[in-house]
Amino acid sequence: MPTIIDGKKTSAEIKNEIAARVKEIKAAGGKVPHLAAVLVGNDGASQTYVGAKVKACEFVGFESTLVKLEDNVSEEALLKTVEEINENPDIDGLIVQLPLPKHISVEKVTAKIKPEKDVDGFTPANVGRMALNWPTYVAATPYGIVELLKRYEIETSGKHCVVIGRSHIVGSPMSILMARNDYPGNSTVTLTHSRTKNLKEIVKTADILIVAIGKPEFVTADMVKEGAVVIDVGIHRIEDASKKNGFRLIGDVKFDEVSAKSSAITPVPGGVGPMTIASLLYNTLLSAERKVYP
Ligand code: NAP
């Protein structure tokens, strides 16, 4: 039986650890961490994500500010809002919920966020610091994966890690983190993408397989080496009439057959997904305690 890497449980543990630290800070008369989230427009999914982030702040005892802007807000006005939050000494962390409306440049907005407050870890400065293995805010999904590997004491040194997908938010940072001289890390990394030849053969040599391809149940048992550690980042809604809400969630990995061959695996749901909010809270705490930029 493989170890099921439980992101829901781990995320709850991290939140409790953060809540305990906030209690200590409050007891010592220190500054309560404060996260500001900017939400543009009325996209249902974005509202749900931001709502969950605000609720998580309440749970751990952080202060939070939610700035809601209309769908048709100008790029200039959004940049100004970011600047105001940048300059507000009471706010430790700033996130701008993505996606943004088409008339607004994500690059411009990201570049405007002060690296010291960039708790999403998206600014070039913080991505660069991650690549250099300097203290930084690691982006939510890579942070979640690293933390799961750590807490489940997965050996990574000298292992062959294959990453499927090279997105800026998951695959690329994971390949950097797994190759750095640290724990987790010290793996020999192969980063694959849509132009990769012989993908199946490469994947079959993975001791650690990180899948962020965005294709439902793409990885099947015949692609996976016996005893591999499998991290499934994918998340897809599949219609399912037997469910109350009419759908179920599946990953990029065919869980039932791949889990039978793996030594450890993240389920979907309940694997990587729940870790993302914990990471945001953790980065905000790092910022409030000046651990990244002293
Ligand atoms: P993405 O930006 O769509 O990137 C997908 C990557 O897969 C690209 O690099 C692409 O290659 C590669 N790819 C596509 N087809 C391929 C093929 N046939 N063979 C090999 N590589 C192929 O995806 P993402 O944003 O990283 O997200 C991936 C999945 O994770 C999605 O299901 C997403 O919903 C999920 N996700 C989950 C979380 C979470 O918290 N659980 C967070 C983020 C994302 P090219 O670069 O060559 O196009």
Coordinates of C-alpha atoms and ligand atoms in Angstrom, one line a residue:
M1 CA 0.0 0.0 0.0
P2 CA 1.4 3.4 -0.9
T3 CA 1.6 6.3 1.6
I4 CA -1.2 8.6 0.8
I5 CA 0.3 12.1 1.1
D6 CA -2.5 14.0 2.8
G7 CA -2.5 17.6 1.9
K8 CA -5.7 18.4 3.8
K9 CA -4.3 17.1 7.0
T10 CA -0.9 18.8 6.4
S11 CA -2.5 22.1 5.5
A12 CA -4.5 22.0 8.7
E13 CA -1.3 21.3 10.7
I14 CA 0.4 24.3 9.1
K15 CA -2.5 26.6 9.8
N16 CA -2.6 25.5 13.4
E17 CA 1.2 26.2 13.7
I18 CA 0.7 29.6 12.2
A19 CA -2.3 30.3 14.6
A20 CA -0.1 29.3 17.5
R21 CA 2.7 31.7 16.4
V22 CA 0.2 34.6 15.9
K23 CA -1.0 34.0 19.5
E24 CA 2.7 34.3 20.7
I25 CA 3.1 37.5 18.7
K26 CA -0.1 39.0 20.1
A27 CA 0.9 38.0 23.7
A28 CA 4.3 39.7 23.2
G29 CA 2.5 42.8 21.9
G30 CA 3.9 42.4 18.4
K31 CA 2.3 43.4 15.1
V32 CA -0.5 41.1 13.9
P33 CA 0.3 39.9 10.3
H34 CA -1.9 41.6 7.7
L35 CA -2.8 40.3 4.2
A36 CA -4.4 42.5 1.5
A37 CA -6.1 40.9 -1.4
V38 CA -7.2 42.7 -4.6
L39 CA -10.0 41.2 -6.5
V40 CA -11.0 42.6 -9.9
G41 CA -14.4 41.8 -11.4
N42 CA -17.1 39.2 -10.5
D43 CA -15.6 35.9 -11.6
G44 CA -17.2 33.3 -9.4
A45 CA -14.1 31.1 -9.0
S46 CA -11.9 34.1 -8.1
Q47 CA -14.5 35.3 -5.6
T48 CA -14.5 31.8 -4.0
Y49 CA -10.7 31.6 -3.9
V50 CA -10.3 35.1 -2.4
G51 CA -13.2 34.4 0.1
A52 CA -11.3 31.2 1.3
K53 CA -8.1 33.2 1.7
V54 CA -9.8 35.9 3.8
K55 CA -11.5 33.2 5.9
A56 CA -8.1 31.4 6.4
C57 CA -6.7 34.7 7.7
E58 CA -9.5 34.9 10.3
F59 CA -8.8 31.3 11.3
V60 CA -5.1 32.0 12.1
G61 CA -5.7 35.4 13.6
F62 CA -4.3 37.6 10.8
E63 CA -5.9 40.9 9.8
S64 CA -7.1 41.0 6.2
T65 CA -8.2 43.6 3.8
L66 CA -10.2 42.8 0.7
V67 CA -10.1 45.5 -2.1
K68 CA -12.8 44.9 -4.7
L69 CA -12.5 46.7 -8.0
E70 CA -15.0 46.7 -10.9
D71 CA -14.4 44.6 -14.0
N72 CA -13.8 47.8 -16.1
V73 CA -11.3 49.3 -13.7
S74 CA -8.4 50.9 -15.7
E75 CA -4.9 49.4 -15.5
E76 CA -3.7 52.7 -14.2
A77 CA -6.2 52.7 -11.3
L78 CA -5.3 49.1 -10.4
L79 CA -1.6 50.0 -10.5
K80 CA -2.4 52.9 -8.1
T81 CA -4.2 50.6 -5.7
V82 CA -1.2 48.3 -5.7
E83 CA 1.1 51.2 -5.0
E84 CA -1.0 52.4 -2.1
I85 CA -0.9 49.0 -0.5
N86 CA 2.9 48.8 -1.2
E87 CA 3.3 52.0 0.8
N88 CA 0.9 51.1 3.6
P89 CA 3.2 50.1 6.5
D90 CA 0.4 48.2 8.3
I91 CA 0.1 45.6 5.4
D92 CA 2.6 42.8 5.2
G93 CA 1.4 40.8 2.2
L94 CA -0.3 41.8 -1.0
I95 CA -1.9 39.5 -3.6
V96 CA -3.8 40.4 -6.8
Q97 CA -6.1 37.5 -7.6
L98 CA -5.6 36.2 -11.2
P99 CA -6.9 36.1 -13.9
L100 CA -7.2 39.8 -14.6
P101 CA -9.5 41.2 -17.3
K102 CA -7.9 41.2 -20.8
H103 CA -7.3 45.0 -20.9
I104 CA -4.9 44.8 -17.9
S105 CA -1.3 43.5 -18.2
V106 CA -0.6 40.8 -15.6
E107 CA 3.2 41.5 -16.1
K108 CA 2.8 45.2 -15.3
V109 CA 0.7 44.6 -12.2
T110 CA 3.1 41.8 -11.0
A111 CA 6.1 44.1 -11.5
K112 CA 4.4 46.8 -9.5
I113 CA 4.1 44.7 -6.4
K114 CA 6.8 45.4 -3.9
P115 CA 8.9 42.2 -3.6
E116 CA 8.9 42.6 0.2
K117 CA 5.1 42.2 0.1
D118 CA 4.8 39.7 -2.7
V119 CA 3.6 36.7 -0.7
D120 CA 2.4 35.0 -3.9
G121 CA 6.1 34.8 -4.9
F122 CA 5.3 35.9 -8.5
T123 CA 7.6 39.0 -8.9
P124 CA 10.8 38.6 -10.8
A125 CA 12.8 39.5 -7.7
N126 CA 11.3 36.6 -5.7
V127 CA 11.5 34.1 -8.5
G128 CA 15.2 35.1 -8.9
R129 CA 15.8 34.6 -5.2
M130 CA 14.2 31.2 -5.4
A131 CA 16.5 30.3 -8.2
L132 CA 19.5 31.4 -6.1
N133 CA 18.2 29.5 -3.1
W134 CA 18.0 32.7 -1.1
P135 CA 15.3 33.4 1.4
T136 CA 12.2 34.2 -0.6
Y137 CA 8.4 33.7 -0.8
V138 CA 8.0 30.5 -2.8
A139 CA 4.8 30.5 -4.9
A140 CA 1.9 28.6 -3.4
T141 CA 1.8 25.4 -5.4
P142 CA 5.6 24.7 -5.4
Y143 CA 5.7 25.6 -1.7
G144 CA 2.9 23.1 -1.0
I145 CA 4.7 20.3 -2.9
V146 CA 8.0 21.1 -1.1
E147 CA 6.3 21.1 2.3
L148 CA 4.5 17.8 1.6
L149 CA 7.8 16.1 0.5
K150 CA 9.4 17.5 3.7
R151 CA 6.7 16.5 6.1
Y152 CA 6.4 13.0 4.6
E153 CA 10.2 12.7 4.8
I154 CA 10.5 11.7 1.1
E155 CA 14.2 11.2 0.2
T156 CA 15.0 13.4 -2.8
S157 CA 18.9 13.4 -2.8
G158 CA 20.3 11.6 -5.8
K159 CA 16.8 10.7 -7.1
H160 CA 15.7 11.2 -10.7
C161 CA 12.8 13.7 -10.6
V162 CA 10.7 14.0 -13.7
V163 CA 8.5 17.1 -13.9
I164 CA 5.7 17.1 -16.6
G165 CA 4.8 20.7 -17.5
R166 CA 6.9 23.9 -17.5
S167 CA 4.4 26.5 -16.5
H168 CA 5.8 29.5 -14.6
I169 CA 3.5 28.7 -11.6
V170 CA 4.2 25.0 -11.2
G171 CA 6.5 23.0 -13.5
S172 CA 9.4 25.4 -13.9
P173 CA 9.8 26.4 -10.2
M174 CA 9.5 22.8 -9.2
S175 CA 12.3 21.8 -11.5
I176 CA 14.5 24.5 -9.9
L177 CA 13.6 23.6 -6.4
M178 CA 14.2 19.9 -6.9
A179 CA 17.6 20.5 -8.4
R180 CA 18.9 23.0 -5.8
N181 CA 21.5 21.9 -3.2
D182 CA 19.1 21.6 -0.3
Y183 CA 16.4 19.4 1.1
P184 CA 14.0 18.8 -0.6
G185 CA 16.3 19.0 -3.6
N186 CA 19.6 17.4 -4.8
S187 CA 17.6 15.5 -7.4
T188 CA 18.6 15.0 -11.0
V189 CA 15.8 16.7 -12.7
T190 CA 14.3 16.2 -16.2
L191 CA 11.8 19.0 -17.1
T192 CA 9.4 17.8 -19.8
H193 CA 6.8 19.6 -21.9
S194 CA 4.7 19.3 -25.1
R195 CA 7.8 19.1 -27.4
T196 CA 9.5 16.4 -25.4
K197 CA 10.2 13.2 -27.4
N198 CA 9.7 9.8 -25.8
L199 CA 7.9 11.2 -22.8
K200 CA 6.6 7.8 -21.7
E201 CA 10.2 6.3 -21.6
I202 CA 11.5 9.3 -19.6
V203 CA 8.6 9.3 -17.2
K204 CA 9.2 5.6 -16.5
T205 CA 12.6 6.3 -15.2
A206 CA 11.3 8.7 -12.5
D207 CA 11.9 8.0 -8.8
I208 CA 9.9 11.1 -8.2
L209 CA 7.2 12.2 -10.7
I210 CA 5.6 15.7 -10.5
V211 CA 2.7 16.0 -12.9
A212 CA 1.4 19.4 -13.9
I213 CA 0.2 18.9 -17.5
G214 CA -3.4 19.9 -17.1
K215 CA -4.8 16.7 -18.8
P216 CA -7.2 14.5 -16.9
E217 CA -5.7 11.1 -15.9
F218 CA -2.9 11.5 -18.4
V219 CA -0.4 9.4 -16.4
T220 CA -1.3 5.8 -16.4
A221 CA 0.2 2.8 -14.6
D222 CA 2.3 1.6 -17.6
M223 CA 4.1 5.0 -17.5
V224 CA 5.3 4.7 -13.9
K225 CA 8.2 2.9 -12.3
E226 CA 7.4 0.5 -9.4
G227 CA 7.9 2.4 -6.1
A228 CA 7.8 5.9 -7.6
V229 CA 6.7 8.9 -5.5
V230 CA 3.9 10.6 -7.5
I231 CA 2.8 14.2 -7.0
D232 CA -0.3 15.0 -8.9
V233 CA -0.9 18.8 -9.4
G234 CA -3.7 18.5 -11.9
I235 CA -7.3 19.3 -11.0
H236 CA -10.3 18.7 -13.2
R237 CA -14.1 18.7 -12.8
I238 CA -15.7 15.7 -14.3
E239 CA -19.5 15.4 -14.6
D240 CA -20.8 12.7 -12.2
A241 CA -24.5 12.3 -11.8
S242 CA -24.0 10.1 -8.7
K243 CA -22.7 13.1 -6.9
K244 CA -24.9 15.7 -5.1
N245 CA -23.2 18.6 -6.9
G246 CA -23.1 16.8 -10.2
F247 CA -19.3 16.5 -10.5
R248 CA -16.2 15.0 -9.0
L249 CA -12.6 16.1 -9.1
I250 CA -9.8 14.1 -10.7
G251 CA -6.1 14.8 -11.3
D252 CA -3.6 14.5 -14.1
V253 CA -2.8 11.0 -12.8
K254 CA -5.0 7.9 -13.0
F255 CA -5.0 7.5 -9.3
D256 CA -6.3 3.9 -8.8
E257 CA -3.9 2.2 -11.1
V258 CA -0.9 4.4 -10.5
S259 CA -1.3 4.3 -6.7
A260 CA -1.0 0.5 -6.8
K261 CA 2.5 0.9 -8.2
S262 CA 3.7 3.9 -6.3
S263 CA 5.4 4.1 -2.9
A264 CA 3.7 7.4 -2.1
I265 CA 1.1 9.5 -3.9
T266 CA -1.0 12.7 -3.5
P267 CA -4.7 12.2 -4.1
V268 CA -7.0 14.6 -5.9
P269 CA -8.8 16.1 -4.2
G270 CA -7.0 16.4 -0.9
G271 CA -3.3 16.4 -2.1
V272 CA -1.5 19.5 -3.4
G273 CA -4.6 21.7 -3.7
P274 CA -5.3 22.3 0.0
M275 CA -1.7 23.3 0.6
T276 CA -1.9 26.6 -1.4
I277 CA -3.7 28.7 1.2
A278 CA -1.4 27.4 3.9
S279 CA 1.5 28.7 1.8
L280 CA 0.0 32.1 1.5
L281 CA -0.5 32.4 5.2
Y282 CA 3.1 31.1 5.8
N283 CA 4.6 33.7 3.4
T284 CA 2.5 36.5 5.1
L285 CA 3.9 35.4 8.5
L286 CA 7.4 35.4 7.0
S287 CA 6.8 38.9 5.8
A288 CA 5.4 40.2 9.1
E289 CA 8.4 38.8 10.9
R290 CA 10.8 40.2 8.3
K291 CA 12.3 36.8 7.7
V292 CA 12.8 37.2 3.9
Y293 CA 13.7 40.9 3.7
P294 CA 15.1 41.8 7.2
Ligands
NAP1 P1 -0.3 24.9 -18.0 O1 0.1 26.3 -17.8 O2 -1.5 24.6 -18.8 O3 0.9 24.0 -18.5 C1 0.8 22.7 -18.9 C2 2.2 22.2 -19.3 O4 2.0 20.9 -19.7 C3 2.9 23.0 -20.4 O5 4.2 23.2 -20.0 C4 2.7 22.1 -21.6 O6 3.8 22.2 -22.5 C5 2.7 20.7 -21.0 N1 2.1 19.8 -21.8 C6 0.9 19.9 -22.5 N2 0.7 18.8 -23.2 C7 1.7 18.0 -23.0 C8 2.1 16.7 -23.5 N3 1.3 16.0 -24.3 N4 3.2 16.1 -23.1 C9 4.1 16.8 -22.3 N5 3.8 18.0 -21.8 C10 2.6 18.6 -22.1 O7 -0.6 24.2 -16.6 P2 -0.4 24.6 -15.0 O8 -0.9 25.9 -14.8 O9 1.0 24.2 -14.6 O10 -1.4 23.6 -14.4 C11 -1.4 22.2 -14.6 C12 -2.5 21.5 -13.9 O11 -2.4 21.8 -12.5 C13 -3.9 22.0 -14.3 O12 -4.8 20.9 -14.2 C14 -4.2 23.0 -13.2 O13 -5.6 23.2 -13.0 C15 -3.6 22.4 -12.0 N6 -3.2 23.3 -11.0 C16 -3.5 22.9 -9.7 C17 -3.0 23.7 -8.7 C18 -3.4 23.2 -7.3 O14 -3.3 24.0 -6.4 N7 -3.7 22.0 -7.1 C19 -2.3 24.9 -8.9 C20 -2.0 25.2 -10.2 C21 -2.4 24.4 -11.2 P3 4.2 23.5 -23.4 O15 4.8 24.4 -22.4 O16 5.1 23.0 -24.4 O17 2.9 24.0 -23.9

